[in-house]
Structure formats: structure tokens, C-alpha cells
């Protein structure tokens, strides 16, 4: 599949097509962990559509090769049939590898990229951050989502992770910058507020964390929530955003309060303390509770203990949300074992 969206057109495309709630899909693997699990991936993409998501981040921040990741993207694109915006996750080892992945993921059906930074990228100046980001943007036609966030450790250079004036500079320099996932200063919403005031007339500004996102969507016309593990709440996140955008702010807030046990439980896993990364195993288990495939993950991966799993399950029950009756041991098998 080849993109028909050029670099200079992708921002206009994003304003028209990047909307709703975009969550994450973590790749599924075979029982022996030697290959990706096509049936499990297809199951998850169908579940995306059933729950009303409009797009998803195809997670690469797990033990997956580049070739496997591109096959994962191809399978997701085939199953989605143009009904989801697929987001490439450039979380591979080097800038060059992430650029190669962008080229291949675009050909496979991705339309956007959520910019990540390699573990070995240790900038000594804000200009180093600019130059890495600019090099990626210049090398792809994908719509790029800029992502200031505490994971990267950039706060030693600026408390907003990536300062808003640099985000604006990058958006002005690169027409394929289409959005900012504005988590600078997390857990404060200061980064979102600053980015919204400065950038929301140029690019889309989003907040992925559901309790903040819906509260903010009740105040400002947020077009898209992207990207986080909102599949944990079944179809609730898309429903709440629809309510907020249609002016039914009390109904959106009531639903947000209803599911407070779930988003409070979720707050215990993201980000993983001291690891400066997302606990993907916990997110995959949460998705399984909501009907996604689940299944084994490759080492290295975080372990899930019984108490953690019980807490996530009980939080859904307390929130009145759907939750599988299957026992937890079946999570490690998956709904489509192969």
C-alpha cells in the first residue's frame, strides 16, 4: 500500500481525518513466541472497530523485529480496510532505523507517526532534540505527532520536556507535523495548556490521559484523544469524547466519574516507576479484560502478579464496565492461540 498523501498535504488531511479516540494495539505472538500471531492481531483490530475507536498506535516498544513490525502493520491495515488511522511507533534503536521503519510502515498502511526517542539518545542541548526531531520529520511523508513527555529525560534541559517555542518552530519548519501529544510537565497539565494556547490554530493538540482529556474536552474543542490504553475502558472513551464535542458536558462528566475506579487503578501502572517506560504487559492484560486477544509476550517484559491483575479487574467491576469472566491464566494463552 502506498500513501497518496504528500508531505505538504498531510496537515490538511489530519485536520479532516485525525479525530475521535486513538488507543494502542500491542502485537500478539504465537504460543512459542517465535512469530507474530496474525489471528490475534486481526481479532484486536476488529475489537477496535467494535468499540468505536478511530485509530490506533501499533506499538513497537516490545521485543519485535523490524520485519515482524511491518508484517504487523500490513495485517492491521488489511483487517481495518481503511476504517482506522494506523500510527507508526518509531521506538527502534537509532534514528536511521526509525526512518527506515517510517518508510516501510507508510508503504504497509500507516498514516501517522508518534515520535519517540531511542534509549541511547542523550541530548546535551535543546538543539540536539530539535535536530533529531527535524531529521525524522524531513525523512518521511507521514503525519508526525510530536510528543513531549517525561519518559525521555529531557527535563534536565527544560521542565516542559520539549519547550513550546521549539514545538512551534518544528511545526513551522515541517508541514508534516500535524499534532502535539502534550504531556510536557506531566502530571501537571501545564504543558497542554501552553501548547493549546500557542499551537492549536496550527496543529492538533491532544491529551491522552482519559481523566484529563475528557475534563479538558469539556472546556476546549479537542478533536482527538491520542494515544493511550483507553481500550481498558471498552467503548467509554469514544462515547465520552462524542458527548463532550456535542456539548453534552454533564453527561460526559457523569460517565467519567462513573469509571473513576478504573482510571484510578490505571494510574498505578503508567508510567512504570523508575523504569521510565510504559508497562506494556499491564496494558495488554487490561485490553484482554475488555475483550482483546491477550497472549504471551516475549522477554524482556514486565511480570504480572495476581494482586495487580485482581486490582485491574475489580476496578472495572466497580466502574460498571464490561469485563471478561475468563480466569486470568487464560490471558497468558490468548483468545486466538497459534
Coordinates of N, CA and C in Angstrom, one line a residue, residues 66 88 90-100 117-120 132 136:
X66 N 12.1 -5.5 13.1 CA 11.5 -4.6 12.2 C 10.6 -5.3 11.2
X88 N 2.3 4.7 13.2 CA 3.6 4.0 13.3 C 4.3 4.5 14.6
X90 N 7.8 4.9 16.0 CA 9.3 4.8 15.8 C 10.1 4.8 17.1
X91 N 10.0 3.6 17.7 CA 10.7 3.4 19.0 C 11.8 2.3 18.9
X92 N 12.4 2.3 17.7 CA 13.5 1.4 17.5 C 14.8 2.0 17.9
X93 N 15.9 1.4 17.6 CA 17.2 1.7 18.3 C 17.9 3.0 17.9
X94 N 17.8 3.4 16.7 CA 18.5 4.6 16.2 C 17.6 5.4 15.3
X95 N 18.0 6.6 15.0 CA 17.3 7.5 14.1 C 17.2 6.8 12.7
X96 N 18.3 6.3 12.3 CA 18.3 5.6 10.9 C 17.3 4.5 10.9
X97 N 17.2 3.7 11.9 CA 16.3 2.6 11.9 C 14.9 3.1 12.0
X98 N 14.6 4.1 12.7 CA 13.3 4.7 12.8 C 12.8 5.3 11.5
X99 N 13.8 5.9 10.8 CA 13.4 6.4 9.5 C 13.2 5.3 8.5
X100 N 14.0 4.3 8.5 CA 13.7 3.1 7.7 C 12.3 2.5 8.0
X117 N 11.9 8.6 21.1 CA 13.3 8.8 21.1 C 14.1 7.6 21.6
X118 N 15.1 7.2 20.9 CA 15.8 5.9 21.3 C 16.4 6.0 22.8
X119 N 16.5 4.8 23.4 CA 17.0 4.8 24.8 C 18.4 5.3 24.9
X120 N 19.2 5.2 23.8 CA 20.6 5.7 23.9 C 20.7 7.1 23.4
X132 N 17.3 16.0 16.1 CA 16.8 14.6 15.9 C 15.4 14.6 15.3
X136 N 14.0 13.4 11.5 CA 12.9 12.4 11.3 C 11.8 13.0 10.4

